[in-house]
Every structure is written in C-alpha cells, then in structure tokens.
mmCIF file of C-alpha atoms and ligand atoms in Angstrom:
data_model
loop_
_atom_site.group_PDB
_atom_site.id
_atom_site.type_symbol
_atom_site.label_atom_id
_atom_site.label_comp_id
_atom_site.label_asym_id
_atom_site.label_seq_id
_atom_site.Cartn_x
_atom_site.Cartn_y
_atom_site.Cartn_z
ATOM 1 C CA MET A 1051 -32.546 5.803 146.274
ATOM 2 C CA SER A 1052 -30.967 4.103 143.282
ATOM 3 C CA ARG A 1053 -32.954 1.523 141.329
ATOM 4 C CA LYS A 1054 -32.622 -2.111 142.407
ATOM 5 C CA ARG A 1055 -30.665 -4.248 139.965
ATOM 6 C CA ALA A 1056 -31.751 -7.771 139.095
ATOM 7 C CA LEU A 1057 -29.784 -10.367 137.164
ATOM 8 C CA ILE A 1058 -31.883 -13.053 135.443
ATOM 9 C CA THR A 1059 -30.445 -16.197 133.884
ATOM 10 C CA GLY A 1060 -32.896 -17.762 131.439
ATOM 11 C CA ILE A 1061 -34.429 -14.356 130.669
ATOM 12 C CA THR A 1062 -35.379 -15.512 127.163
ATOM 13 C CA GLY A 1063 -37.578 -18.329 128.462
ATOM 14 C CA GLN A 1064 -41.215 -18.402 129.572
ATOM 15 C CA ASP A 1065 -40.490 -17.597 133.219
ATOM 16 C CA GLY A 1066 -37.639 -15.185 132.492
ATOM 17 C CA SER A 1067 -39.810 -13.073 130.215
ATOM 18 C CA TYR A 1068 -42.667 -12.840 132.742
ATOM 19 C CA LEU A 1069 -40.221 -12.099 135.556
ATOM 20 C CA ALA A 1070 -38.521 -9.331 133.552
ATOM 21 C CA GLU A 1071 -41.942 -7.753 132.918
ATOM 22 C CA LEU A 1072 -42.818 -7.965 136.618
ATOM 23 C CA LEU A 1073 -39.521 -6.440 137.766
ATOM 24 C CA LEU A 1074 -39.680 -3.669 135.153
ATOM 25 C CA SER A 1075 -43.132 -2.790 136.476
ATOM 26 C CA LYS A 1076 -41.441 -2.400 139.884
ATOM 27 C CA ASP A 1077 -38.780 -0.125 138.339
ATOM 28 C CA TYR A 1078 -35.870 -2.580 138.604
ATOM 29 C CA GLU A 1079 -32.838 -2.255 136.349
ATOM 30 C CA ILE A 1080 -32.734 -5.604 134.540
ATOM 31 C CA HIS A 1081 -29.687 -7.527 133.426
ATOM 32 C CA GLY A 1082 -30.161 -10.801 131.579
ATOM 33 C CA VAL A 1083 -27.762 -13.617 130.820
ATOM 34 C CA VAL A 1084 -28.150 -15.049 127.319
ATOM 35 C CA ARG A 1085 -26.130 -17.276 125.034
ATOM 36 C CA ARG A 1086 -23.991 -15.482 122.460
ATOM 37 C CA VAL A 1087 -26.010 -17.113 119.651
ATOM 38 C CA ALA A 1088 -29.149 -15.435 121.000
ATOM 39 C CA ILE A 1089 -27.663 -11.979 120.526
ATOM 40 C CA GLU A 1090 -26.695 -12.940 116.996
ATOM 41 C CA ASP A 1091 -30.174 -14.325 116.188
ATOM 42 C CA PRO A 1092 -32.570 -12.047 118.095
ATOM 43 C CA GLU A 1093 -35.534 -12.662 115.796
ATOM 44 C CA HIS A 1094 -35.840 -16.297 116.896
ATOM 45 C CA ARG A 1095 -34.027 -16.597 120.171
ATOM 46 C CA LEU A 1096 -35.171 -13.391 121.849
ATOM 47 C CA SER A 1097 -38.787 -13.551 120.680
ATOM 48 C CA ARG A 1098 -40.318 -13.706 124.173
ATOM 49 C CA ILE A 1099 -38.515 -10.535 125.280
ATOM 50 C CA ARG A 1100 -38.579 -8.629 121.972
ATOM 51 C CA HIS A 1101 -40.937 -6.037 123.491
ATOM 52 C CA LEU A 1102 -38.507 -5.478 126.398
ATOM 53 C CA LEU A 1103 -35.220 -5.232 124.520
ATOM 54 C CA ASP A 1104 -34.867 -1.457 124.855
ATOM 55 C CA ARG A 1105 -35.316 -1.737 128.636
ATOM 56 C CA VAL A 1106 -32.978 -4.605 129.566
ATOM 57 C CA THR A 1107 -29.207 -5.078 129.399
ATOM 58 C CA LEU A 1108 -28.195 -8.430 127.961
ATOM 59 C CA HIS A 1109 -24.870 -10.111 128.725
ATOM 60 C CA ALA A 1110 -23.528 -12.976 126.620
ATOM 61 C CA ALA A 1111 -22.312 -15.818 128.831
ATOM 62 C CA SER A 1112 -22.415 -19.587 129.117
ATOM 63 C CA LEU A 1113 -23.468 -21.549 132.184
ATOM 64 C CA GLU A 1114 -20.684 -23.942 131.260
ATOM 65 C CA SER A 1115 -18.012 -21.279 131.735
ATOM 66 C CA TYR A 1116 -17.166 -20.037 135.224
ATOM 67 C CA ALA A 1117 -15.126 -17.177 133.760
ATOM 68 C CA SER A 1118 -18.050 -15.827 131.748
ATOM 69 C CA ILE A 1119 -20.514 -16.106 134.661
ATOM 70 C CA HIS A 1120 -18.030 -14.409 136.973
ATOM 71 C CA SER A 1121 -17.600 -11.502 134.514
ATOM 72 C CA VAL A 1122 -21.353 -10.965 134.222
ATOM 73 C CA VAL A 1123 -21.893 -10.898 137.996
ATOM 74 C CA GLU A 1124 -18.949 -8.531 138.376
ATOM 75 C CA ALA A 1125 -20.307 -6.191 135.685
ATOM 76 C CA ALA A 1126 -23.968 -6.285 136.755
ATOM 77 C CA GLN A 1127 -23.433 -6.047 140.550
ATOM 78 C CA PRO A 1128 -26.981 -7.287 141.161
ATOM 79 C CA ASP A 1129 -29.066 -6.799 144.294
ATOM 80 C CA GLU A 1130 -31.135 -9.835 143.335
ATOM 81 C CA CYS A 1131 -30.190 -12.794 141.162
ATOM 82 C CA TYR A 1132 -32.813 -15.149 139.704
ATOM 83 C CA HIS A 1133 -31.265 -18.343 138.420
ATOM 84 C CA LEU A 1134 -33.830 -19.755 135.993
ATOM 85 C CA ALA A 1135 -31.626 -21.049 133.177
ATOM 86 C CA ALA A 1136 -31.376 -24.826 132.846
ATOM 87 C CA GLN A 1137 -31.809 -27.725 130.506
ATOM 88 C CA SER A 1138 -35.429 -28.022 131.612
ATOM 89 C CA PHE A 1139 -36.958 -30.697 129.372
ATOM 90 C CA VAL A 1140 -37.192 -33.923 131.377
ATOM 91 C CA THR A 1141 -37.322 -36.205 128.300
ATOM 92 C CA TYR A 1142 -34.066 -34.763 126.993
ATOM 93 C CA SER A 1143 -32.372 -35.556 130.284
ATOM 94 C CA PHE A 1144 -32.826 -39.257 129.464
ATOM 95 C CA ASP A 1145 -31.324 -38.736 125.995
ATOM 96 C CA ASP A 1146 -28.305 -36.846 127.310
ATOM 97 C CA GLU A 1147 -27.807 -37.335 131.023
ATOM 98 C CA PHE A 1148 -24.324 -35.880 130.941
ATOM 99 C CA SER A 1149 -25.078 -32.480 129.453
ATOM 100 C CA THR A 1150 -28.158 -32.065 131.681
ATOM 101 C CA LEU A 1151 -26.154 -32.817 134.831
ATOM 102 C CA ASN A 1152 -23.158 -30.739 133.758
ATOM 103 C CA THR A 1153 -25.092 -27.656 132.695
ATOM 104 C CA ASN A 1154 -27.625 -27.663 135.505
ATOM 105 C CA ILE A 1155 -25.333 -28.527 138.404
ATOM 106 C CA ASN A 1156 -22.189 -26.672 137.338
ATOM 107 C CA GLY A 1157 -24.158 -23.666 136.104
ATOM 108 C CA THR A 1158 -25.808 -23.265 139.509
ATOM 109 C CA HIS A 1159 -22.536 -23.808 141.325
ATOM 110 C CA TYR A 1160 -20.664 -21.286 139.141
ATOM 111 C CA LEU A 1161 -23.337 -18.672 139.670
ATOM 112 C CA LEU A 1162 -23.508 -19.177 143.442
ATOM 113 C CA SER A 1163 -19.725 -19.001 143.705
ATOM 114 C CA ALA A 1164 -19.534 -15.874 141.527
ATOM 115 C CA VAL A 1165 -22.284 -14.151 143.547
ATOM 116 C CA LYS A 1166 -20.545 -15.048 146.816
ATOM 117 C CA ARG A 1167 -17.283 -13.523 145.578
ATOM 118 C CA MET A 1168 -18.453 -10.537 143.552
ATOM 119 C CA ALA A 1169 -21.817 -9.545 145.084
ATOM 120 C CA PRO A 1170 -22.067 -11.216 148.512
ATOM 121 C CA ARG A 1171 -25.089 -9.149 149.592
ATOM 122 C CA CYS A 1172 -27.047 -10.123 146.495
ATOM 123 C CA ARG A 1173 -30.196 -12.159 147.184
ATOM 124 C CA PHE A 1174 -30.228 -15.411 145.217
ATOM 125 C CA TYR A 1175 -33.199 -17.370 143.895
ATOM 126 C CA PHE A 1176 -32.840 -20.929 142.622
ATOM 127 C CA ALA A 1177 -35.522 -22.421 140.379
ATOM 128 C CA GLY A 1178 -36.082 -25.768 142.029
ATOM 129 C CA SER A 1179 -38.739 -28.094 140.662
ATOM 130 C CA SER A 1180 -41.461 -30.492 141.732
ATOM 131 C CA GLU A 1181 -39.562 -33.065 139.623
ATOM 132 C CA MET A 1182 -37.288 -33.288 142.683
ATOM 133 C CA PHE A 1183 -40.109 -35.142 144.485
ATOM 134 C CA GLY A 1184 -40.221 -37.775 141.746
ATOM 135 C CA ALA A 1185 -41.791 -40.958 143.093
ATOM 136 C CA ALA A 1186 -43.011 -39.042 146.125
ATOM 137 C CA ALA A 1187 -43.824 -41.068 149.209
ATOM 138 C CA GLU A 1188 -46.624 -38.694 150.214
ATOM 139 C CA THR A 1189 -49.338 -36.616 148.574
ATOM 140 C CA PRO A 1190 -49.596 -33.646 148.575
ATOM 141 C CA GLN A 1191 -45.918 -32.652 148.575
ATOM 142 C CA ASN A 1192 -44.657 -29.848 150.787
ATOM 143 C CA GLU A 1193 -41.268 -28.448 151.856
ATOM 144 C CA GLN A 1194 -40.689 -31.434 154.165
ATOM 145 C CA THR A 1195 -41.421 -34.135 151.596
ATOM 146 C CA ARG A 1196 -38.405 -36.295 150.812
ATOM 147 C CA PHE A 1197 -36.909 -36.004 147.322
ATOM 148 C CA ARG A 1198 -36.934 -39.168 145.205
ATOM 149 C CA PRO A 1199 -36.096 -37.896 141.697
ATOM 150 C CA ARG A 1200 -36.757 -40.115 138.686
ATOM 151 C CA SER A 1201 -34.578 -38.452 136.032
ATOM 152 C CA CYS A 1202 -31.191 -36.785 135.672
ATOM 153 C CA TYR A 1203 -33.129 -33.536 135.348
ATOM 154 C CA GLY A 1204 -34.674 -34.154 138.790
ATOM 155 C CA ILE A 1205 -31.286 -35.179 140.192
ATOM 156 C CA SER A 1206 -29.668 -32.015 138.814
ATOM 157 C CA LYS A 1207 -32.375 -29.904 140.466
ATOM 158 C CA VAL A 1208 -31.884 -31.657 143.821
ATOM 159 C CA ALA A 1209 -28.164 -30.855 143.534
ATOM 160 C CA GLY A 1210 -28.919 -27.196 142.731
ATOM 161 C CA TYR A 1211 -31.339 -27.046 145.660
ATOM 162 C CA GLU A 1212 -28.724 -28.484 148.027
ATOM 163 C CA LEU A 1213 -26.011 -26.147 146.729
ATOM 164 C CA THR A 1214 -28.300 -23.182 147.317
ATOM 165 C CA ARG A 1215 -29.166 -24.359 150.842
ATOM 166 C CA ASN A 1216 -25.494 -24.992 151.554
ATOM 167 C CA TYR A 1217 -24.433 -21.484 150.457
ATOM 168 C CA ARG A 1218 -27.141 -20.103 152.728
ATOM 169 C CA GLU A 1219 -26.003 -22.152 155.720
ATOM 170 C CA ALA A 1220 -22.235 -22.103 155.170
ATOM 171 C CA TYR A 1221 -21.708 -18.525 153.974
ATOM 172 C CA GLY A 1222 -24.768 -16.708 155.291
ATOM 173 C CA MET A 1223 -25.948 -15.813 151.794
ATOM 174 C CA PHE A 1224 -29.565 -14.833 151.261
ATOM 175 C CA ALA A 1225 -30.313 -17.844 149.068
ATOM 176 C CA ALA A 1226 -33.837 -19.201 148.570
ATOM 177 C CA ASN A 1227 -35.220 -22.225 146.720
ATOM 178 C CA GLY A 1228 -38.538 -22.101 144.931
ATOM 179 C CA ILE A 1229 -39.969 -25.593 144.490
ATOM 180 C CA LEU A 1230 -42.206 -24.785 141.574
ATOM 181 C CA PHE A 1231 -44.768 -27.229 140.270
ATOM 182 C CA ASN A 1232 -45.551 -27.223 136.545
ATOM 183 C CA HIS A 1233 -46.406 -23.758 135.294
ATOM 184 C CA GLU A 1234 -47.604 -23.021 131.813
ATOM 185 C CA SER A 1235 -48.774 -20.176 129.581
ATOM 186 C CA PRO A 1236 -49.045 -19.211 125.913
ATOM 187 C CA ARG A 1237 -45.259 -18.675 126.110
ATOM 188 C CA ARG A 1238 -44.567 -22.303 127.006
ATOM 189 C CA GLY A 1239 -42.121 -24.198 124.770
ATOM 190 C CA TYR A 1240 -43.696 -26.570 122.216
ATOM 191 C CA GLU A 1241 -41.869 -29.614 123.619
ATOM 192 C CA PHE A 1242 -43.866 -29.598 126.867
ATOM 193 C CA VAL A 1243 -47.103 -31.547 126.868
ATOM 194 C CA THR A 1244 -49.522 -28.666 127.531
ATOM 195 C CA ARG A 1245 -48.269 -26.541 124.626
ATOM 196 C CA LYS A 1246 -47.910 -29.601 122.440
ATOM 197 C CA ILE A 1247 -51.616 -30.258 123.036
ATOM 198 C CA THR A 1248 -52.921 -26.693 122.584
ATOM 199 C CA SER A 1249 -50.799 -26.041 119.487
ATOM 200 C CA GLY A 1250 -51.797 -29.467 118.126
ATOM 201 C CA VAL A 1251 -55.500 -28.779 118.690
ATOM 202 C CA ALA A 1252 -55.144 -25.433 116.901
ATOM 203 C CA LYS A 1253 -53.452 -27.068 113.901
ATOM 204 C CA ILE A 1254 -56.156 -29.750 113.792
ATOM 205 C CA ALA A 1255 -58.836 -27.037 113.938
ATOM 206 C CA ALA A 1256 -57.057 -25.280 111.060
ATOM 207 C CA GLY A 1257 -57.064 -28.504 109.036
ATOM 208 C CA LYS A 1258 -53.258 -28.711 108.988
ATOM 209 C CA GLN A 1259 -53.071 -32.075 110.737
ATOM 210 C CA SER A 1260 -55.552 -34.646 111.960
ATOM 211 C CA LYS A 1261 -53.700 -36.611 114.667
ATOM 212 C CA LEU A 1262 -51.733 -35.778 117.800
ATOM 213 C CA ALA A 1263 -49.287 -38.359 119.180
ATOM 214 C CA LEU A 1264 -48.971 -38.396 122.965
ATOM 215 C CA GLY A 1265 -47.232 -40.579 125.527
ATOM 216 C CA ASN A 1266 -48.444 -41.309 129.056
ATOM 217 C CA LEU A 1267 -51.986 -39.926 129.313
ATOM 218 C CA SER A 1268 -52.495 -40.981 132.919
ATOM 219 C CA ALA A 1269 -49.623 -38.906 134.382
ATOM 220 C CA ARG A 1270 -51.014 -36.249 136.703
ATOM 221 C CA ARG A 1271 -49.591 -32.772 137.220
ATOM 222 C CA ASP A 1272 -50.343 -29.696 139.317
ATOM 223 C CA TRP A 1273 -50.505 -27.065 136.547
ATOM 224 C CA GLY A 1274 -50.549 -23.330 137.297
ATOM 225 C CA HIS A 1275 -49.999 -20.105 135.355
ATOM 226 C CA ALA A 1276 -46.363 -19.016 134.905
ATOM 227 C CA ARG A 1277 -47.203 -15.305 135.195
ATOM 228 C CA GLU A 1278 -48.356 -15.878 138.778
ATOM 229 C CA TYR A 1279 -45.426 -18.139 139.679
ATOM 230 C CA VAL A 1280 -42.805 -15.462 138.949
ATOM 231 C CA GLU A 1281 -44.506 -13.254 141.556
ATOM 232 C CA ALA A 1282 -43.778 -15.943 144.144
ATOM 233 C CA MET A 1283 -40.091 -15.884 143.113
ATOM 234 C CA TRP A 1284 -39.923 -12.140 143.727
ATOM 235 C CA LEU A 1285 -41.797 -12.405 147.049
ATOM 236 C CA MET A 1286 -39.277 -15.022 148.277
ATOM 237 C CA LEU A 1287 -36.457 -12.511 147.873
ATOM 238 C CA GLN A 1288 -38.363 -9.783 149.759
ATOM 239 C CA ARG A 1289 -38.534 -11.779 153.026
ATOM 240 C CA GLU A 1290 -36.422 -10.910 156.053
ATOM 241 C CA GLN A 1291 -34.909 -14.393 156.098
ATOM 242 C CA PRO A 1292 -34.315 -16.734 153.169
ATOM 243 C CA ASP A 1293 -36.264 -19.990 153.045
ATOM 244 C CA ASP A 1294 -37.587 -22.599 150.618
ATOM 245 C CA TYR A 1295 -41.141 -22.577 149.287
ATOM 246 C CA VAL A 1296 -43.448 -24.903 147.383
ATOM 247 C CA VAL A 1297 -45.392 -23.007 144.697
ATOM 248 C CA ALA A 1298 -48.418 -24.909 143.376
ATOM 249 C CA THR A 1299 -52.170 -24.724 142.838
ATOM 250 C CA GLY A 1300 -53.154 -27.648 145.078
ATOM 251 C CA GLU A 1301 -55.068 -29.328 142.212
ATOM 252 C CA THR A 1302 -53.940 -32.199 140.060
ATOM 253 C CA HIS A 1303 -55.147 -33.221 136.586
ATOM 254 C CA SER A 1304 -54.139 -35.917 134.134
ATOM 255 C CA VAL A 1305 -52.648 -35.349 130.687
ATOM 256 C CA GLU A 1306 -55.829 -36.960 129.348
ATOM 257 C CA GLU A 1307 -57.981 -34.365 131.133
ATOM 258 C CA PHE A 1308 -55.836 -31.574 129.693
ATOM 259 C CA ALA A 1309 -56.327 -32.973 126.195
ATOM 260 C CA GLN A 1310 -60.037 -33.516 126.753
ATOM 261 C CA VAL A 1311 -60.614 -29.906 127.881
ATOM 262 C CA ALA A 1312 -58.464 -28.426 125.085
ATOM 263 C CA PHE A 1313 -60.105 -30.437 122.303
ATOM 264 C CA ALA A 1314 -63.599 -29.817 123.690
ATOM 265 C CA ALA A 1315 -62.946 -26.065 123.796
ATOM 266 C CA ALA A 1316 -62.309 -26.200 120.038
ATOM 267 C CA GLY A 1317 -65.476 -28.249 119.506
ATOM 268 C CA LEU A 1318 -63.521 -31.487 118.976
ATOM 269 C CA ASP A 1319 -63.468 -34.893 120.673
ATOM 270 C CA TRP A 1320 -59.951 -35.794 121.815
ATOM 271 C CA ARG A 1321 -60.610 -39.514 121.210
ATOM 272 C CA ASP A 1322 -60.896 -38.843 117.449
ATOM 273 C CA HIS A 1323 -57.423 -37.308 117.262
ATOM 274 C CA VAL A 1324 -55.058 -38.451 120.021
ATOM 275 C CA VAL A 1325 -52.907 -41.426 119.082
ATOM 276 C CA PRO A 1326 -50.899 -43.177 121.759
ATOM 277 C CA ASN A 1327 -47.206 -43.423 120.994
ATOM 278 C CA PRO A 1328 -45.255 -45.749 123.294
ATOM 279 C CA THR A 1329 -41.938 -44.171 122.267
ATOM 280 C CA LEU A 1330 -43.048 -40.999 124.075
ATOM 281 C CA PHE A 1331 -43.202 -42.793 127.428
ATOM 282 C CA ARG A 1332 -40.263 -42.036 129.722
ATOM 283 C CA PRO A 1333 -37.932 -44.750 131.048
ATOM 284 C CA ALA A 1334 -38.965 -43.647 134.559
ATOM 285 C CA GLU A 1335 -42.157 -41.619 134.960
ATOM 286 C CA VAL A 1336 -43.285 -39.272 137.707
ATOM 287 C CA HIS A 1337 -46.901 -40.403 137.945
ATOM 288 C CA LEU A 1338 -48.479 -37.946 140.350
ATOM 289 C CA LEU A 1339 -47.557 -34.441 141.482
ATOM 290 C CA LEU A 1340 -49.740 -32.345 143.758
ATOM 291 C CA GLY A 1341 -48.333 -29.429 145.728
ATOM 292 C CA ASP A 1342 -49.217 -28.016 149.112
ATOM 293 C CA ALA A 1343 -48.336 -24.311 148.934
ATOM 294 C CA SER A 1344 -49.608 -23.402 152.398
ATOM 295 C CA ARG A 1345 -46.234 -22.051 153.554
ATOM 296 C CA ALA A 1346 -46.094 -19.707 150.530
ATOM 297 C CA ASN A 1347 -49.651 -18.706 151.269
ATOM 298 C CA ARG A 1348 -48.950 -18.038 154.950
ATOM 299 C CA GLU A 1349 -45.548 -16.349 154.676
ATOM 300 C CA LEU A 1350 -45.563 -14.769 151.220
ATOM 301 C CA GLY A 1351 -49.280 -14.078 150.946
ATOM 302 C CA TRP A 1352 -49.156 -15.937 147.601
ATOM 303 C CA SER A 1353 -51.765 -18.222 146.124
ATOM 304 C CA ALA A 1354 -52.582 -19.414 142.615
ATOM 305 C CA LYS A 1355 -55.489 -17.596 140.969
ATOM 306 C CA THR A 1356 -55.880 -19.061 137.482
ATOM 307 C CA SER A 1357 -58.003 -22.214 137.351
ATOM 308 C CA PHE A 1358 -57.050 -25.285 135.320
ATOM 309 C CA HIS A 1359 -59.829 -24.553 132.807
ATOM 310 C CA GLN A 1360 -58.830 -20.903 132.449
ATOM 311 C CA LEU A 1361 -55.225 -21.936 131.832
ATOM 312 C CA VAL A 1362 -56.131 -24.445 129.116
ATOM 313 C CA HIS A 1363 -58.476 -21.950 127.465
ATOM 314 C CA GLU A 1364 -55.949 -19.098 127.527
ATOM 315 C CA MET A 1365 -53.268 -21.293 125.945
ATOM 316 C CA LEU A 1366 -55.650 -22.660 123.340
ATOM 317 C CA ALA A 1367 -56.983 -19.190 122.456
ATOM 318 C CA ALA A 1368 -53.429 -17.966 121.763
ATOM 319 C CA ASP A 1369 -52.660 -20.980 119.569
ATOM 320 C CA LEU A 1370 -55.960 -20.663 117.693
ATOM 321 C CA GLU A 1371 -55.215 -17.015 117.035
ATOM 322 C CA ALA A 1372 -51.776 -17.952 115.684
ATOM 323 C CA GLN A 1373 -53.688 -20.101 113.171
ATOM 324 C CA ASN A 1374 -55.976 -17.147 112.360
ATOM 325 C CA ILE A 1375 -58.939 -18.851 114.030
ATOM 326 C CA SER A 1376 -61.008 -16.632 116.272
ATOM 327 C CA SER A 1377 -60.720 -17.802 119.867
ATOM 328 C CA ALA A 1378 -64.328 -16.662 120.373
ATOM 329 C CA GLY A 1379 -65.135 -20.085 118.940
ATOM 330 C CA ALA A 1380 -63.450 -21.748 121.904
ATOM 331 C CA THR A 1381 -65.951 -22.681 124.612
ATOM 332 C CA ALA A 1382 -65.527 -20.353 127.585
ATOM 333 C CA GLY A 1383 -63.539 -21.695 130.554
HETATM 334 O O1 G4F B 2590 -44.920 -31.235 129.995
HETATM 335 P P1 G4F B 2590 -43.910 -32.188 130.471
HETATM 336 O O2 G4F B 2590 -42.785 -32.488 129.540
HETATM 337 O O3 G4F B 2590 -43.413 -31.627 131.864
HETATM 338 P P2 G4F B 2590 -42.682 -32.306 133.118
HETATM 339 O O4 G4F B 2590 -41.898 -33.487 132.716
HETATM 340 O O5 G4F B 2590 -43.713 -32.506 134.185
HETATM 341 O O6 G4F B 2590 -41.659 -31.165 133.558
HETATM 342 C C1 G4F B 2590 -42.027 -29.798 133.593
HETATM 343 O O7 G4F B 2590 -42.421 -29.451 134.906
HETATM 344 C C2 G4F B 2590 -41.385 -29.537 135.899
HETATM 345 C C3 G4F B 2590 -41.999 -29.122 137.223
HETATM 346 O O8 G4F B 2590 -42.547 -30.265 137.816
HETATM 347 C C4 G4F B 2590 -40.217 -28.662 135.516
HETATM 348 F F1 G4F B 2590 -39.243 -28.725 136.445
HETATM 349 C C5 G4F B 2590 -39.684 -29.099 134.161
HETATM 350 O O9 G4F B 2590 -38.614 -28.256 133.755
HETATM 351 C C6 G4F B 2590 -40.822 -28.983 133.150
HETATM 352 O O10 G4F B 2590 -41.181 -27.625 133.053
HETATM 353 O O11 G4F B 2590 -44.605 -33.592 130.816
HETATM 354 C C7 G4F B 2590 -45.705 -33.669 131.694
HETATM 355 C C8 G4F B 2590 -46.271 -35.081 131.680
HETATM 356 C C9 G4F B 2590 -45.223 -36.178 131.859
HETATM 357 O O12 G4F B 2590 -45.730 -37.113 132.783
HETATM 358 C C10 G4F B 2590 -45.089 -36.822 130.500
HETATM 359 O O13 G4F B 2590 -44.746 -38.202 130.518
HETATM 360 O O14 G4F B 2590 -46.849 -35.324 130.392
HETATM 361 C C11 G4F B 2590 -46.496 -36.634 129.984
HETATM 362 N N1 G4F B 2590 -46.609 -36.696 128.517
HETATM 363 C C12 G4F B 2590 -47.464 -37.496 127.830
HETATM 364 N N2 G4F B 2590 -47.289 -37.327 126.508
HETATM 365 C C13 G4F B 2590 -45.872 -35.997 127.637
HETATM 366 C C14 G4F B 2590 -46.306 -36.388 126.359
HETATM 367 N N3 G4F B 2590 -44.914 -35.058 127.814
HETATM 368 C C15 G4F B 2590 -44.357 -34.495 126.708
HETATM 369 N N4 G4F B 2590 -43.428 -33.539 126.868
HETATM 370 N N5 G4F B 2590 -44.746 -34.868 125.427
HETATM 371 C C16 G4F B 2590 -45.717 -35.815 125.207
HETATM 372 O O15 G4F B 2590 -46.038 -36.131 124.061
#
C-alpha cells in the first residue's frame, strides 16, 4: 500500500512541527504549506522544522490567494489535510481586525473549496479554538456550548468552524473541527503569555532583566501540552464518521498562578518582578476557559497527560537552558 499523504498548513508553527513529527513517525508523506519568505529565510522562519526539512516537501503559497492554495492541493493530492495556519494571536486581532478576518476566514474557505474540487476524498481537519466560546454561558465548555466570541480572532474561528461543518453537511466531505483549548510547549511563540513568562523568568534568572510586564493576571485558561493535542487532531481524522471534538485538560489556572509556579521553580518570587501594565489588557477579555473533553476521551480514546506543573517546568527548563542556566536548578514539577 502506498504511503498516506498529509498536507499541513501552518507546518512551521508549534502545532505544525509536532504534527509533522507525529505523522512522520507513522510513515506519512508530508507536504507543508509555507509563505514564500519562509523558503527564502529558512534559518529564522523554518527553525521549528529544521530537523525535518529533508523529510518534508514544502510548497510556497498564501492563504490570501485561492489560486496558490488550489495549486498546492492539486500538486499534493493529500489523503488528509490539517488546516492549522491562521493569524492566531488574539491581541493582534484587536489591532488589525480586517487582516485577521480576511486571512482566517478566506484562507479556510479557499482551502475547503480547493480540497472539495481537487481531492474530494481527502479528510479535512480545522483548527477551531476555545476562543470561540468567549464569554461562555456555562462552565465547563463542551461541544454543545454556545459560541460567544469576544474578539475578531474568535469570530474568524467560529466562521471557519461553520464553514467546515457546512462542507461536511452540504458536500459529504470528511471534515472535522477540533475545538482546542490553549496548548503550550517550549516551541510556543514569545507573544503568548506562557512563553512570555517562562522566557522572562529565564532572562531575570540570567540577570538580563529584572521586571516582567503583564496584563490581566486573573484570566483563567485550560492549558495543555501541544505535543499531546496534535495526537487528538490525527485521531479525529481516523474515525469512521467526521465530528467535532473539544480537546482540553479539564483544569483551569490563572495567569497569576502560571507566573507564580514559573518564578518559584527558578527560586524567585513573582511579586518581586511582575509589573502590571494596563495597556496589555484586551478591549474585551475571555475571563474563564475550562474544557470538558469527555467526548474525545470516549470516542477517540484521548486524554491529556501532562500536568499544569509539568508543563510550566518543561517550558521553563528549555528557556533556562537557552540562557545557559542548568534546569537542574529549577524545582521539580
Ligand atoms: O497566551 P494568550 O495570548 O492566549 P489566548 O488569548 O488565550 O489565545 C491562545 O489560545 C487560544 C485557545 O483558547 C488559541 F486559539 C489562540 O490562537 C492562542 O493560542 O493569553 C492568555 C491570557 C489572556 O487572558 C490574556 O489577557 O493571558 C492574558 N495575559 C495577561 N498578560 C496576557 C498577558 N497575554 C499575553 N499574550 N501577554 C501578556 O502580557
């Protein structure tokens, strides 16, 4: 039997890199969609997949161009398509609503349409988000919880979710939505609060800075490990029938708790270093997210394994090592 082919948009990101590793371990042939600038600047823009470059085929395309997306799908002829690429930083979606909505909604629509035309039997995964729940009316949130997004990012993800569901219902495509709660790792981008904290703690421990400015410390998130969350994506596309799944740990912690644990692990007191910065508050905040992943547990056999403390410690250890500080000094998780 020939190898299965997977097409991954966003392959250069945290999730894309873990997913490519997972699928390579299952002997998939991997095709990734990247921006042309990434191919021209591999040192910086392909850093998360540098170790995979001789085993993946990269295609230059833009989510803003239907023609380029169509060409990639036609060339790759994927059996499975994982649509992870997006403008994914919620804060930025307040700064530029238009580009977030255009890229995220049109990009998903272009890809769905191209798959329907060029590879109709391809199984499609859409990276939905717990940001879709927004000011959720119930806690914990599951697949039935109503969406009440609080940002253009959340709105764009609701649109992508609905497009995916509509292609499933209207055209019989195998199209599944993952509703993933926050998932982090040492590969997380520095703009997200978890990595901002662990990299900040490491720089403070190295004596390179003394303060860390943060916004809303009381916001609560359900934080899991990205490496485990990509397994849930793959499992969703192995089902007999497509469906939508919440992927979460079932635990919620505040930003303050995250900071407290990270600083304490480096032998520091967060109160000596964290400075509140009101400009980092969002115009509309999502105050509390907590996922109920029992459907994923029941039907996919998936559950989160890494604890909150283990996650913080793993991220901090990587950032300490980047500062040439032995992570053995970090209190065990
Ligand atoms: O780390 P964050 O920027 O992640 P956020 O907004 O929850 O979104 C992430 O998770 C979503 C899944 O629910 C994804 F769809 C999305 O793409 C992204 O991966 O912020 C987390 C919380 C927020 O409440 C924010 O207000 O941390 C609070 N926060 C406090 N100080 C801060 C900061 N966030 C950032 N980025 N920077 C701060 O200084």
